[in-house]
XYZ file of C-alpha atoms in Angstrom:
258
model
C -48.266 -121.884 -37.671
C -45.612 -119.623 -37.172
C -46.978 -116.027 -38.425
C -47.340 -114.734 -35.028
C -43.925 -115.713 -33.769
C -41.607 -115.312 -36.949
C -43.692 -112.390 -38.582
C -44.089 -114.450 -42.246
C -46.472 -115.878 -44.062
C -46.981 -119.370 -45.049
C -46.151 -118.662 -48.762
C -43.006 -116.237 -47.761
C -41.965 -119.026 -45.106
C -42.148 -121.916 -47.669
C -40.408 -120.144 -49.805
C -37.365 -118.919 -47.750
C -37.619 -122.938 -46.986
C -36.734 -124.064 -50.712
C -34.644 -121.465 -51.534
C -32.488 -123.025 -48.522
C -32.723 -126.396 -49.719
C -31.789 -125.131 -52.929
C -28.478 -123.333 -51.474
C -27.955 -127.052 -49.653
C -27.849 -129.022 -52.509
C -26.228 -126.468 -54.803
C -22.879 -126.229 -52.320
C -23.246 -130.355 -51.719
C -24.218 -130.088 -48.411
C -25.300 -132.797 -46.375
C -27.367 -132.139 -43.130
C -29.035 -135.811 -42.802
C -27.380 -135.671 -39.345
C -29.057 -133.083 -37.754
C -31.260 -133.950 -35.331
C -34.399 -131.692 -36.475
C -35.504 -131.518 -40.141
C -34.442 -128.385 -42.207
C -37.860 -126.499 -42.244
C -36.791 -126.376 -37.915
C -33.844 -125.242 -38.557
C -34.877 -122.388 -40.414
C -37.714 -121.976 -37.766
C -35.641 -121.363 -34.971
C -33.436 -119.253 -36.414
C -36.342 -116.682 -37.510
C -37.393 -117.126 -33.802
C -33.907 -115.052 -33.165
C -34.034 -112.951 -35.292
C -37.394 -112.144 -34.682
C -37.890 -112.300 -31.092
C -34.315 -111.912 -30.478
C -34.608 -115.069 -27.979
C -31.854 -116.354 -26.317
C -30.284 -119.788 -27.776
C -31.896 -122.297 -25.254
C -35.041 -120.568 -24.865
C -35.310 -122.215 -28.550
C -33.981 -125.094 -27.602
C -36.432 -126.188 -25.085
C -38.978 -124.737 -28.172
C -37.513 -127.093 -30.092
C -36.284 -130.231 -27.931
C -32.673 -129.862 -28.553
C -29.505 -128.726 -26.800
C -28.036 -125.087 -26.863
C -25.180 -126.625 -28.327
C -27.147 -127.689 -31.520
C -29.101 -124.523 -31.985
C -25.947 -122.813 -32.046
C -24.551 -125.335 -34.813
C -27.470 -124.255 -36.650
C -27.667 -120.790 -36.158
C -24.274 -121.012 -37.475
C -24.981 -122.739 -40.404
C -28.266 -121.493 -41.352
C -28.086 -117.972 -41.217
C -25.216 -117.787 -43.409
C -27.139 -119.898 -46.180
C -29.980 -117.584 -45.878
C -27.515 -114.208 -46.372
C -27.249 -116.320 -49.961
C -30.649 -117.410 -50.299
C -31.692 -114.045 -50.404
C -29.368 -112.475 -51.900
C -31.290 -112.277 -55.066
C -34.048 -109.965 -54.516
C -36.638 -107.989 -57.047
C -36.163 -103.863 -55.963
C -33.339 -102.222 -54.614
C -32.290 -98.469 -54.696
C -31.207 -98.512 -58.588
C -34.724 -100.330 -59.260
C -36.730 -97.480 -57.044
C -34.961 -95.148 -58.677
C -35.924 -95.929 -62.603
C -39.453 -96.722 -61.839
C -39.576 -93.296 -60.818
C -40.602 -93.579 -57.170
C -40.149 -90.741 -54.276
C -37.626 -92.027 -52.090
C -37.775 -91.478 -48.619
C -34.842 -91.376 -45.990
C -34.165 -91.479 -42.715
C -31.912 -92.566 -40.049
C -31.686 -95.359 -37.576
C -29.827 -96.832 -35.340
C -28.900 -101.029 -34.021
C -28.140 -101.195 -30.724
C -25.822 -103.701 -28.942
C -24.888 -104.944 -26.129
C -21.120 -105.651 -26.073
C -19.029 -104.152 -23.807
C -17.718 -100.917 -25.147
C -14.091 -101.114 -26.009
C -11.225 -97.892 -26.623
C -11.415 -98.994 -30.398
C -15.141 -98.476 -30.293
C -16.034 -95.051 -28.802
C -16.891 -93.949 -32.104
C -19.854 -96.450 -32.105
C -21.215 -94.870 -28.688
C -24.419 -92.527 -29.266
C -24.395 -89.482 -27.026
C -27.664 -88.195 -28.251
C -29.229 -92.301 -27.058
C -26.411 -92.792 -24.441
C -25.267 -96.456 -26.175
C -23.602 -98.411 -28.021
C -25.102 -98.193 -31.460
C -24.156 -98.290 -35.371
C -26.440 -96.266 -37.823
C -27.899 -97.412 -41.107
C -29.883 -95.576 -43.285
C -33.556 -96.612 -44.122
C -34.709 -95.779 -48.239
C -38.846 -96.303 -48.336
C -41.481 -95.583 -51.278
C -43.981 -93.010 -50.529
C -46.307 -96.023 -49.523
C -43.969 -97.025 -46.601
C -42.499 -100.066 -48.584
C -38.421 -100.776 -47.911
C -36.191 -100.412 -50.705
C -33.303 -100.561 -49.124
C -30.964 -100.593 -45.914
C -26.903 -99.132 -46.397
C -24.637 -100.281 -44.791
C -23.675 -99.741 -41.096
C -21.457 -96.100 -39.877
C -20.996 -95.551 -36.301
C -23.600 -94.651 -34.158
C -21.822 -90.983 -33.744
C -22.418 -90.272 -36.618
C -25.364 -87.717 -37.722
C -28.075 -88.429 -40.351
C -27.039 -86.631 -42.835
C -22.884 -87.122 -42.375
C -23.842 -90.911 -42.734
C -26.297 -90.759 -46.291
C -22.887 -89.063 -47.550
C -20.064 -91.505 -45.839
C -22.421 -94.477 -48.040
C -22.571 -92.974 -51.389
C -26.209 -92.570 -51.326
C -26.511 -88.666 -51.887
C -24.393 -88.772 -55.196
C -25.873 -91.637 -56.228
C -29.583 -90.245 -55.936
C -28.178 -86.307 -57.174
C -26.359 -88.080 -60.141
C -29.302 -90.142 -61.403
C -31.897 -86.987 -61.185
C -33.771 -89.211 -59.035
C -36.470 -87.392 -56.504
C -35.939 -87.985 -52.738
C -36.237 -86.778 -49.353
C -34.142 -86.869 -46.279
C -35.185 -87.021 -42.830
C -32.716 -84.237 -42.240
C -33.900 -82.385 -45.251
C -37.399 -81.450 -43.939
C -38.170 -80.258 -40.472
C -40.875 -79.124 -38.767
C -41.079 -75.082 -37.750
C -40.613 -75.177 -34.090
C -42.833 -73.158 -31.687
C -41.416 -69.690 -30.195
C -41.866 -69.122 -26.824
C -44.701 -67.063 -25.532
C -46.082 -67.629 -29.216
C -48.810 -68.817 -30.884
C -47.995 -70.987 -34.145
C -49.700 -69.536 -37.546
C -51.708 -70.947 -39.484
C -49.080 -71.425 -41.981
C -46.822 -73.241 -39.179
C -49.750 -75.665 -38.895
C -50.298 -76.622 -42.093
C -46.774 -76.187 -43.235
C -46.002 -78.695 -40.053
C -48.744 -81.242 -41.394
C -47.789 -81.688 -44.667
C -44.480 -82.596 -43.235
C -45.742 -85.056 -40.574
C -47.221 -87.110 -43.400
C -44.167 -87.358 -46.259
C -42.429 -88.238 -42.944
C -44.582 -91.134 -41.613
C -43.782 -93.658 -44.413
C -40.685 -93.830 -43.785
C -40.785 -93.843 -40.452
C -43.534 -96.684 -40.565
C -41.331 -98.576 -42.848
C -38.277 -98.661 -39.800
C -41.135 -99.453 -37.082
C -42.248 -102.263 -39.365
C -38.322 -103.324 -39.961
C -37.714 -103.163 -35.969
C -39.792 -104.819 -35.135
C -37.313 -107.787 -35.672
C -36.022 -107.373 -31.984
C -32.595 -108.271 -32.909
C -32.362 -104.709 -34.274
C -34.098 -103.089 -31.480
C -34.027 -104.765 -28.019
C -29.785 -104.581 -28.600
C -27.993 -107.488 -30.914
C -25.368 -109.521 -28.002
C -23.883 -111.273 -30.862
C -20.547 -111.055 -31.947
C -20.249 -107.105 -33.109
C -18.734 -108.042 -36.862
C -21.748 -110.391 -37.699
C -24.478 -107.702 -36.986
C -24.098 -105.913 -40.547
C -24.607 -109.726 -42.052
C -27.738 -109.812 -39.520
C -29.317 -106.020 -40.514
C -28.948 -107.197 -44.463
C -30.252 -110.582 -43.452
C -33.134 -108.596 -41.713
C -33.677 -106.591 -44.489
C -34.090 -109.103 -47.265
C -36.549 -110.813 -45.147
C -38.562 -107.869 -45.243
C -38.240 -106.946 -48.608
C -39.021 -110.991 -49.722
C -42.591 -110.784 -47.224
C -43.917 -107.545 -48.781
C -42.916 -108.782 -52.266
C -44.405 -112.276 -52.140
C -47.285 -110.624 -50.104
C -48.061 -108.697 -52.948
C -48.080 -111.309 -55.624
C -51.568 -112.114 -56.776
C -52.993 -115.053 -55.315
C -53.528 -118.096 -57.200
């Protein structure tokens, strides 16, 4: 019912359901009291994340109060930072199976005023208030992994070395490719590109698209693209959030149908 809206598929939504439940019971928890059952709760919070709709627009969804669907917002998104924070893949994963990794740079905009302890978060090349994360695919455009957040000032390839990433991947042998690594030959003026240019340009353009199919896919939760106006310290706990959604569709997507 709620593919369209939240992005997930019965089978991933059911069971991002239970493993809640599971978190529930496990910490004692008692949410008899709420006035919408827990498969709602989880519901409107994916409607946040994924449409990046403001609290009482889900409310009215929903038939509650703002009030309430902040309680649960609350409350829920911190049990699903634990009910996913058990995940098949990951970076050391990718990396023993053998797979060429793919990375690139992107940036979470927000909307919070900008403050004098957080110039270093304001983009000049974008003109806003941004942090940067870098985005590890497959070759086939599937997410490995997210890092965690640097300041939006920061370039590409200053923030794969501020995370640990680039010794990590040089230490382990592992084969990868950087955004910043590869670039296309630009055109000279008055000139003509060579055939080499061409071809040297298009075999480029397509070890870059995965990755940069795998961050349209991933931003396409608007909370990470249409600018987060949450509190500014939650947002890395939102991008991993994000992230291990993703990671849990495309891994029970690709489990063989019974």
């Amino acid at each position: 019912r709620y593919q369209s809206t939240t992005g997930l598929y019965e089978k991933t939504f059911d069971e991002i359901t239970c493993r809640v439940a599971d978190v529930i019971e496990g910490r004692g928890m008692d949410l008899s009291r709420c006035r919408i059952p827990l498969r709602d709760q989880v519901v409107a919070c994916l409607l946040i994340l994924r449409q990046n709709l403001p609290q009482m627009v889900v409310a009215d969804l929903l038939g509650v109060s703002q009030p309430t669907i902040s309680r649960i917002w609350r409350r829920i998104t911190v049990l699903l930072e634990a009910a996913l924070l058990f995940l098949p893949g990951g970076l050391a994963e990718a990396i023993q199976q053998g797979h060429l990794i793919l990375i690139d740079g992107t940036h979470a905009p927000y909307r919070e005023p900008p403050t004098s302890e957080q110039q270093h978060n304001h983009s000049g090349k974008r003109n806003l208030q941004c942090l940067n994360v870098q985005v590890a695919s497959t070759d086939r455009g599937d997410l490995i992994a997210v890092s965690d957040l640097v300041p939006g000032s920061r370039h590409d390839s200053k923030a794969i070395n501020l995370y640990g990433w680039q010794d990590l991947l040089d230490s382990s042998g592992a084969t990868w490719i950087a955004d910043t690594a590869i670039t296309p030959i630009k055109k000279l003026p008055n000139q003509s590109r060579t055939k080499h240019d061409k071809n040297f340009n298009t075999a480029i353009a397509r070890i870059r698209v995965n990755v940069e199919h795998c961050i349209a896919q991933l931003k396409t939760w608007r909370i990470l693209s249409h600018g987060y106006h949450g509190r500014l310290k939650e947002l890395p706990g939102i991008i991993h959030l994000v992230t291990n959604l993703k990671i849990l569709r495309t891994y029970t997507h690709n489990q063989p149908r019974e």
